[in-house]
C-alpha atoms as an extended CHARMM CRD file, in Angstrom:
* protein
*
       185  EXT
         1         1  MET       CA             55.8870000000      115.6170000000      140.4500000000  PROA      1               0.0000000000
         2         2  MET       CA             59.3340000000      114.9870000000      139.0550000000  PROA      2               0.0000000000
         3         3  ILE       CA             61.9090000000      117.7260000000      139.3560000000  PROA      3               0.0000000000
         4         4  LYS       CA             64.3240000000      117.7470000000      136.4700000000  PROA      4               0.0000000000
         5         5  LYS       CA             67.3940000000      119.9550000000      136.5480000000  PROA      5               0.0000000000
         6         6  ILE       CA             68.4290000000      121.1820000000      133.1380000000  PROA      6               0.0000000000
         7         7  SER       CA             71.9040000000      122.5380000000      132.6340000000  PROA      7               0.0000000000
         8         8  ALA       CA             71.7470000000      124.8500000000      129.6480000000  PROA      8               0.0000000000
         9         9  PRO       CA             72.7120000000      128.4390000000      128.8830000000  PROA      9               0.0000000000
        10        10  ILE       CA             69.9560000000      130.8660000000      129.8330000000  PROA      10              0.0000000000
        11        11  TYR       CA             69.0450000000      133.6460000000      127.4230000000  PROA      11              0.0000000000
        12        12  ASN       CA             67.2640000000      136.8170000000      128.4780000000  PROA      12              0.0000000000
        13        13  ILE       CA             64.6010000000      138.6280000000      126.5230000000  PROA      13              0.0000000000
        14        14  ASN       CA             65.7030000000      142.0260000000      125.2510000000  PROA      14              0.0000000000
        15        15  GLU       CA             62.6700000000      142.8680000000      123.1370000000  PROA      15              0.0000000000
        16        16  GLU       CA             59.2940000000      141.2940000000      122.4310000000  PROA      16              0.0000000000
        17        17  GLY       CA             56.4930000000      141.7820000000      119.9770000000  PROA      17              0.0000000000
        18        18  LEU       CA             54.2380000000      140.1140000000      117.4570000000  PROA      18              0.0000000000
        19        19  PHE       CA             55.2910000000      139.1640000000      113.9450000000  PROA      19              0.0000000000
        20        20  ALA       CA             53.0960000000      138.3950000000      110.9550000000  PROA      20              0.0000000000
        21        21  ASN       CA             53.8820000000      137.2790000000      107.4490000000  PROA      21              0.0000000000
        22        22  ARG       CA             51.5910000000      135.7760000000      104.8460000000  PROA      22              0.0000000000
        23        23  ASP       CA             54.1370000000      132.9660000000      104.3500000000  PROA      23              0.0000000000
        24        24  TYR       CA             54.0490000000      131.7380000000      107.9680000000  PROA      24              0.0000000000
        25        25  ALA       CA             51.2360000000      130.1930000000      110.0050000000  PROA      25              0.0000000000
        26        26  ASP       CA             48.4880000000      131.2360000000      107.5650000000  PROA      26              0.0000000000
        27        27  GLY       CA             49.2100000000      134.9130000000      108.2720000000  PROA      27              0.0000000000
        28        28  ARG       CA             48.5760000000      134.6650000000      112.0210000000  PROA      28              0.0000000000
        29        29  LEU       CA             50.4440000000      136.8460000000      114.4770000000  PROA      29              0.0000000000
        30        30  ILE       CA             53.3300000000      134.9560000000      116.0470000000  PROA      30              0.0000000000
        31        31  PRO       CA             54.9750000000      136.0160000000      119.3070000000  PROA      31              0.0000000000
        32        32  SER       CA             58.5160000000      137.1890000000      118.6170000000  PROA      32              0.0000000000
        33        33  ILE       CA             61.4330000000      137.7860000000      120.9440000000  PROA      33              0.0000000000
        34        34  VAL       CA             64.9700000000      139.0950000000      120.6390000000  PROA      34              0.0000000000
        35        35  ILE       CA             67.2920000000      137.2850000000      123.0510000000  PROA      35              0.0000000000
        36        36  SER       CA             70.8910000000      137.4150000000      124.2270000000  PROA      36              0.0000000000
        37        37  SER       CA             73.0410000000      135.9400000000      126.9610000000  PROA      37              0.0000000000
        38        38  GLU       CA             76.1110000000      137.0480000000      128.8560000000  PROA      38              0.0000000000
        39        39  GLU       CA             77.3530000000      133.4670000000      129.1510000000  PROA      39              0.0000000000
        40        40  ASP       CA             76.8040000000      132.1600000000      125.6100000000  PROA      40              0.0000000000
        41        41  ASP       CA             76.0030000000      133.4260000000      122.1320000000  PROA      41              0.0000000000
        42        42  TYR       CA             76.0440000000      130.1100000000      120.2960000000  PROA      42              0.0000000000
        43        43  ILE       CA             72.3310000000      130.4610000000      119.5640000000  PROA      43              0.0000000000
        44        44  LYS       CA             73.2900000000      133.2220000000      117.1320000000  PROA      44              0.0000000000
        45        45  GLU       CA             75.0750000000      130.6020000000      114.9890000000  PROA      45              0.0000000000
        46        46  ILE       CA             72.2360000000      128.1020000000      115.4170000000  PROA      46              0.0000000000
        47        47  ILE       CA             69.7500000000      130.6800000000      114.1300000000  PROA      47              0.0000000000
        48        48  LYS       CA             71.9410000000      131.3550000000      111.0830000000  PROA      48              0.0000000000
        49        49  LEU       CA             72.2420000000      127.6110000000      110.4390000000  PROA      49              0.0000000000
        50        50  HSD       CA             68.4980000000      127.0490000000      110.8060000000  PROA      50              0.0000000000
        51        51  SER       CA             67.6730000000      129.9670000000      108.5280000000  PROA      51              0.0000000000
        52        52  ASN       CA             69.4260000000      128.0940000000      105.7060000000  PROA      52              0.0000000000
        53        53  THR       CA             67.6380000000      124.7720000000      106.3090000000  PROA      53              0.0000000000
        54        54  SER       CA             63.9850000000      124.0730000000      105.8160000000  PROA      54              0.0000000000
        55        55  MET       CA             63.2020000000      122.1880000000      109.0260000000  PROA      55              0.0000000000
        56        56  GLY       CA             64.7450000000      120.6930000000      112.1140000000  PROA      56              0.0000000000
        57        57  ASP       CA             63.7090000000      118.6670000000      115.1230000000  PROA      57              0.0000000000
        58        58  VAL       CA             62.9150000000      120.6210000000      118.2690000000  PROA      58              0.0000000000
        59        59  GLU       CA             61.6900000000      119.6400000000      121.7210000000  PROA      59              0.0000000000
        60        60  VAL       CA             60.3610000000      122.1930000000      124.2090000000  PROA      60              0.0000000000
        61        61  GLN       CA             59.4490000000      122.1170000000      127.8870000000  PROA      61              0.0000000000
        62        62  TRP       CA             58.1380000000      124.8320000000      130.1770000000  PROA      62              0.0000000000
        63        63  GLY       CA             59.4810000000      124.9620000000      133.7110000000  PROA      63              0.0000000000
        64        64  GLY       CA             60.0030000000      127.2150000000      136.6470000000  PROA      64              0.0000000000
        65        65  THR       CA             62.6640000000      127.9560000000      139.1510000000  PROA      65              0.0000000000
        66        66  LEU       CA             62.5450000000      126.5520000000      142.6620000000  PROA      66              0.0000000000
        67        67  PHE       CA             63.4790000000      129.8010000000      144.3420000000  PROA      67              0.0000000000
        68        68  SER       CA             61.6400000000      132.4000000000      142.2810000000  PROA      68              0.0000000000
        69        69  SER       CA             57.9750000000      132.3110000000      141.4030000000  PROA      69              0.0000000000
        70        70  ASP       CA             58.4280000000      135.3250000000      139.1260000000  PROA      70              0.0000000000
        71        71  ARG       CA             60.1750000000      133.3990000000      136.3400000000  PROA      71              0.0000000000
        72        72  TRP       CA             59.1170000000      130.7250000000      133.9300000000  PROA      72              0.0000000000
        73        73  ILE       CA             61.7350000000      129.0340000000      131.8030000000  PROA      73              0.0000000000
        74        74  LEU       CA             61.2270000000      127.6990000000      128.2940000000  PROA      74              0.0000000000
        75        75  ASN       CA             63.7890000000      124.9930000000      127.6200000000  PROA      75              0.0000000000
        76        76  ILE       CA             64.4100000000      124.3680000000      123.9180000000  PROA      76              0.0000000000
        77        77  ARG       CA             66.4240000000      121.5090000000      122.4900000000  PROA      77              0.0000000000
        78        78  PHE       CA             67.3550000000      121.3060000000      118.8370000000  PROA      78              0.0000000000
        79        79  TYR       CA             68.1730000000      117.8360000000      117.5290000000  PROA      79              0.0000000000
        80        80  LYS       CA             68.5850000000      118.5430000000      113.8230000000  PROA      80              0.0000000000
        81        81  PRO       CA             70.5330000000      119.8490000000      112.0220000000  PROA      81              0.0000000000
        82        82  ILE       CA             72.6730000000      120.1840000000      115.1830000000  PROA      82              0.0000000000
        83        83  ASP       CA             72.1610000000      119.1480000000      118.8210000000  PROA      83              0.0000000000
        84        84  TYR       CA             71.8870000000      122.2150000000      121.0750000000  PROA      84              0.0000000000
        85        85  ASN       CA             70.0050000000      122.8840000000      124.2970000000  PROA      85              0.0000000000
        86        86  PHE       CA             69.2300000000      126.3300000000      125.7590000000  PROA      86              0.0000000000
        87        87  SER       CA             66.6740000000      128.0840000000      127.9360000000  PROA      87              0.0000000000
        88        88  ILE       CA             64.8430000000      131.3850000000      127.7690000000  PROA      88              0.0000000000
        89        89  ALA       CA             63.9130000000      133.1430000000      131.0130000000  PROA      89              0.0000000000
        90        90  PHE       CA             60.5270000000      134.8860000000      131.0740000000  PROA      90              0.0000000000
        91        91  SER       CA             59.6320000000      137.3180000000      133.8440000000  PROA      91              0.0000000000
        92        92  LEU       CA             55.9770000000      136.7430000000      134.7460000000  PROA      92              0.0000000000
        93        93  LYS       CA             55.6580000000      140.3900000000      135.7360000000  PROA      93              0.0000000000
        94        94  ASN       CA             57.0860000000      141.7660000000      132.4810000000  PROA      94              0.0000000000
        95        95  HSD       CA             56.4450000000      139.0580000000      129.8840000000  PROA      95              0.0000000000
        96        96  TYR       CA             53.0470000000      137.6020000000      130.7910000000  PROA      96              0.0000000000
        97        97  SER       CA             51.4320000000      138.8560000000      127.5850000000  PROA      97              0.0000000000
        98        98  ILE       CA             54.0940000000      137.2860000000      125.3300000000  PROA      98              0.0000000000
        99        99  ILE       CA             53.9170000000      134.0220000000      127.3130000000  PROA      99              0.0000000000
       100       100  ASP       CA             50.1550000000      133.9820000000      126.8090000000  PROA      100             0.0000000000
       101       101  ALA       CA             50.6220000000      134.6900000000      123.1040000000  PROA      101             0.0000000000
       102       102  ILE       CA             52.9310000000      131.6530000000      122.9160000000  PROA      102             0.0000000000
       103       103  PHE       CA             50.3090000000      129.4690000000      124.6040000000  PROA      103             0.0000000000
       104       104  GLN       CA             47.5710000000      130.7740000000      122.3010000000  PROA      104             0.0000000000
       105       105  SER       CA             49.4870000000      130.6250000000      119.0080000000  PROA      105             0.0000000000
       106       106  ARG       CA             51.5620000000      127.5110000000      119.7800000000  PROA      106             0.0000000000
       107       107  GLY       CA             54.5590000000      129.1370000000      118.1490000000  PROA      107             0.0000000000
       108       108  LEU       CA             57.5090000000      131.4280000000      118.8000000000  PROA      108             0.0000000000
       109       109  ARG       CA             59.8380000000      133.4390000000      116.5720000000  PROA      109             0.0000000000
       110       110  ILE       CA             63.3130000000      133.7850000000      118.0830000000  PROA      110             0.0000000000
       111       111  ALA       CA             66.0410000000      136.2060000000      116.9970000000  PROA      111             0.0000000000
       112       112  TYR       CA             69.3980000000      136.9780000000      118.5620000000  PROA      112             0.0000000000
       113       113  GLY       CA             70.1240000000      140.6240000000      119.2360000000  PROA      113             0.0000000000
       114       114  HSD       CA             70.7610000000      143.3050000000      121.7960000000  PROA      114             0.0000000000
       115       115  LYS       CA             68.5850000000      145.6030000000      123.8380000000  PROA      115             0.0000000000
       116       116  GLY       CA             66.9760000000      148.1810000000      121.6020000000  PROA      116             0.0000000000
       117       117  GLU       CA             66.9110000000      145.9880000000      118.4830000000  PROA      117             0.0000000000
       118       118  LYS       CA             63.2340000000      145.6440000000      117.6330000000  PROA      118             0.0000000000
       119       119  VAL       CA             61.8190000000      142.3110000000      116.4860000000  PROA      119             0.0000000000
       120       120  SER       CA             61.1920000000      143.8300000000      113.0540000000  PROA      120             0.0000000000
       121       121  GLN       CA             64.8350000000      144.9600000000      112.7130000000  PROA      121             0.0000000000
       122       122  VAL       CA             66.5430000000      141.5960000000      113.2840000000  PROA      122             0.0000000000
       123       123  SER       CA             66.7060000000      139.6410000000      110.0350000000  PROA      123             0.0000000000
       124       124  ASN       CA             68.0110000000      136.2190000000      111.1430000000  PROA      124             0.0000000000
       125       125  HSD       CA             65.4000000000      134.3190000000      113.1050000000  PROA      125             0.0000000000
       126       126  ILE       CA             63.8170000000      130.9280000000      113.5760000000  PROA      126             0.0000000000
       127       127  ILE       CA             60.1890000000      130.0400000000      114.1060000000  PROA      127             0.0000000000
       128       128  ILE       CA             59.4560000000      127.0330000000      116.2670000000  PROA      128             0.0000000000
       129       129  GLU       CA             56.2920000000      125.2420000000      117.2520000000  PROA      129             0.0000000000
       130       130  ILE       CA             55.4960000000      125.2210000000      120.9630000000  PROA      130             0.0000000000
       131       131  PRO       CA             53.0530000000      122.3120000000      121.3660000000  PROA      131             0.0000000000
       132       132  ASP       CA             50.8020000000      121.6470000000      124.3450000000  PROA      132             0.0000000000
       133       133  THR       CA             53.1080000000      120.3960000000      127.1080000000  PROA      133             0.0000000000
       134       134  GLY       CA             50.3330000000      119.7370000000      129.6200000000  PROA      134             0.0000000000
       135       135  ILE       CA             50.4980000000      122.9390000000      131.6500000000  PROA      135             0.0000000000
       136       136  ASP       CA             47.8340000000      125.0570000000      129.9380000000  PROA      136             0.0000000000
       137       137  SER       CA             45.5390000000      124.9820000000      132.9860000000  PROA      137             0.0000000000
       138       138  LYS       CA             48.4260000000      125.9970000000      135.2700000000  PROA      138             0.0000000000
       139       139  TRP       CA             49.1810000000      128.8910000000      132.9040000000  PROA      139             0.0000000000
       140       140  GLU       CA             45.5260000000      130.0120000000      132.8900000000  PROA      140             0.0000000000
       141       141  LYS       CA             45.5050000000      130.1960000000      136.7130000000  PROA      141             0.0000000000
       142       142  THR       CA             48.8600000000      132.0010000000      136.7510000000  PROA      142             0.0000000000
       143       143  LEU       CA             47.6990000000      134.5140000000      134.1340000000  PROA      143             0.0000000000
       144       144  VAL       CA             44.5050000000      135.3010000000      136.0420000000  PROA      144             0.0000000000
       145       145  LYS       CA             46.5660000000      135.9440000000      139.2100000000  PROA      145             0.0000000000
       146       146  ILE       CA             48.9680000000      138.2480000000      137.3420000000  PROA      146             0.0000000000
       147       147  VAL       CA             46.2760000000      140.2890000000      135.6120000000  PROA      147             0.0000000000
       148       148  LYS       CA             44.1310000000      140.4410000000      138.7510000000  PROA      148             0.0000000000
       149       149  SER       CA             47.1270000000      141.7980000000      140.6750000000  PROA      149             0.0000000000
       150       150  LYS       CA             47.6260000000      144.4980000000      138.0330000000  PROA      150             0.0000000000
       151       151  MET       CA             43.9130000000      145.3880000000      138.1780000000  PROA      151             0.0000000000
       152       152  ARG       CA             44.0990000000      145.7120000000      141.9760000000  PROA      152             0.0000000000
       153       153  LYS       CA             46.9140000000      148.2350000000      141.5730000000  PROA      153             0.0000000000
       154       154  LEU       CA             44.5760000000      150.2290000000      139.3230000000  PROA      154             0.0000000000
       155       155  LYS       CA             42.0940000000      150.3410000000      142.2370000000  PROA      155             0.0000000000
       156       156  ILE       CA             39.3900000000      148.3250000000      140.4350000000  PROA      156             0.0000000000
       157       157  PRO       CA             36.5390000000      147.7150000000      142.9170000000  PROA      157             0.0000000000
       158       158  ARG       CA             36.5520000000      144.2110000000      144.4000000000  PROA      158             0.0000000000
       159       159  LYS       CA             33.0450000000      143.4400000000      143.0460000000  PROA      159             0.0000000000
       160       160  GLU       CA             34.2210000000      144.0560000000      139.4750000000  PROA      160             0.0000000000
       161       161  LEU       CA             37.7130000000      142.5740000000      139.7850000000  PROA      161             0.0000000000
       162       162  ASN       CA             36.9900000000      139.0990000000      138.3330000000  PROA      162             0.0000000000
       163       163  LYS       CA             34.9420000000      140.5020000000      135.4520000000  PROA      163             0.0000000000
       164       164  VAL       CA             37.5200000000      143.1670000000      134.5610000000  PROA      164             0.0000000000
       165       165  THR       CA             40.3630000000      140.6230000000      134.7900000000  PROA      165             0.0000000000
       166       166  LEU       CA             38.6780000000      138.2570000000      132.3300000000  PROA      166             0.0000000000
       167       167  GLU       CA             37.8050000000      141.1550000000      129.9960000000  PROA      167             0.0000000000
       168       168  GLN       CA             41.4590000000      142.2380000000      129.9670000000  PROA      168             0.0000000000
       169       169  ILE       CA             42.6360000000      138.6980000000      129.1340000000  PROA      169             0.0000000000
       170       170  ASN       CA             40.0590000000      138.4290000000      126.3390000000  PROA      170             0.0000000000
       171       171  LYS       CA             41.1920000000      141.7870000000      124.8870000000  PROA      171             0.0000000000
       172       172  MET       CA             44.8260000000      140.5960000000      124.9050000000  PROA      172             0.0000000000
       173       173  ARG       CA             43.8090000000      137.4600000000      123.0350000000  PROA      173             0.0000000000
       174       174  GLU       CA             41.6170000000      139.2470000000      120.4800000000  PROA      174             0.0000000000
       175       175  ILE       CA             44.7210000000      140.7740000000      118.9290000000  PROA      175             0.0000000000
       176       176  LEU       CA             46.0790000000      137.3030000000      118.1770000000  PROA      176             0.0000000000
       177       177  ASN       CA             43.0860000000      136.5820000000      115.9270000000  PROA      177             0.0000000000
       178       178  ILE       CA             44.2100000000      139.1750000000      113.3720000000  PROA      178             0.0000000000
       179       179  ARG       CA             45.4900000000      137.5530000000      110.1700000000  PROA      179             0.0000000000
       180       180  PHE       CA             47.2740000000      138.8180000000      107.1080000000  PROA      180             0.0000000000
       181       181  LYS       CA             45.3620000000      137.5320000000      104.1340000000  PROA      181             0.0000000000
       182       182  TYR       CA             46.5890000000      136.7590000000      100.6760000000  PROA      182             0.0000000000
       183       183  ASN       CA             45.6800000000      139.0690000000       97.8450000000  PROA      183             0.0000000000
       184       184  LEU       CA             44.1270000000      136.7270000000       95.3220000000  PROA      184             0.0000000000
       185       185  GLU       CA             43.8380000000      139.3490000000       92.5770000000  PROA      185             0.0000000000
């Protein structure tokens, strides 16, 4: 396994949710986050720039931190219309459902804003594709551990723990199958 150190500003998630629009992704729900950073707010300008252009080139890579198993990092690099690299820190404890939604939908809507600004309130945003980067099976195992841990805290009997964990994951994913359909009238 190769360890690659990426030096890029890290943005934190202030709000998360799901976004749907008939004009994007055939009306599917897309995971949406509102981010900010204490060290850099250049992404705010990048989002404005991208909102005025039709497409750009983006490369993404999931990673973790060596010293904390509670965080996954999504590194995003824009190549066009401008070269910019940044990372988004996801807490596995707090953001596991939005991470799973990203893996399931293969997309992410990103907006810059502050704590308390809901995903529906922030107008400037970008939507990027998050393709398969080869860690889906690692994510599945991680998700099962997270949900199973939450079920244990709810005092689910050990005999039912695996079944209840998988049911919970399936319920989370059912929501992502909702689509806004066009009115053809």
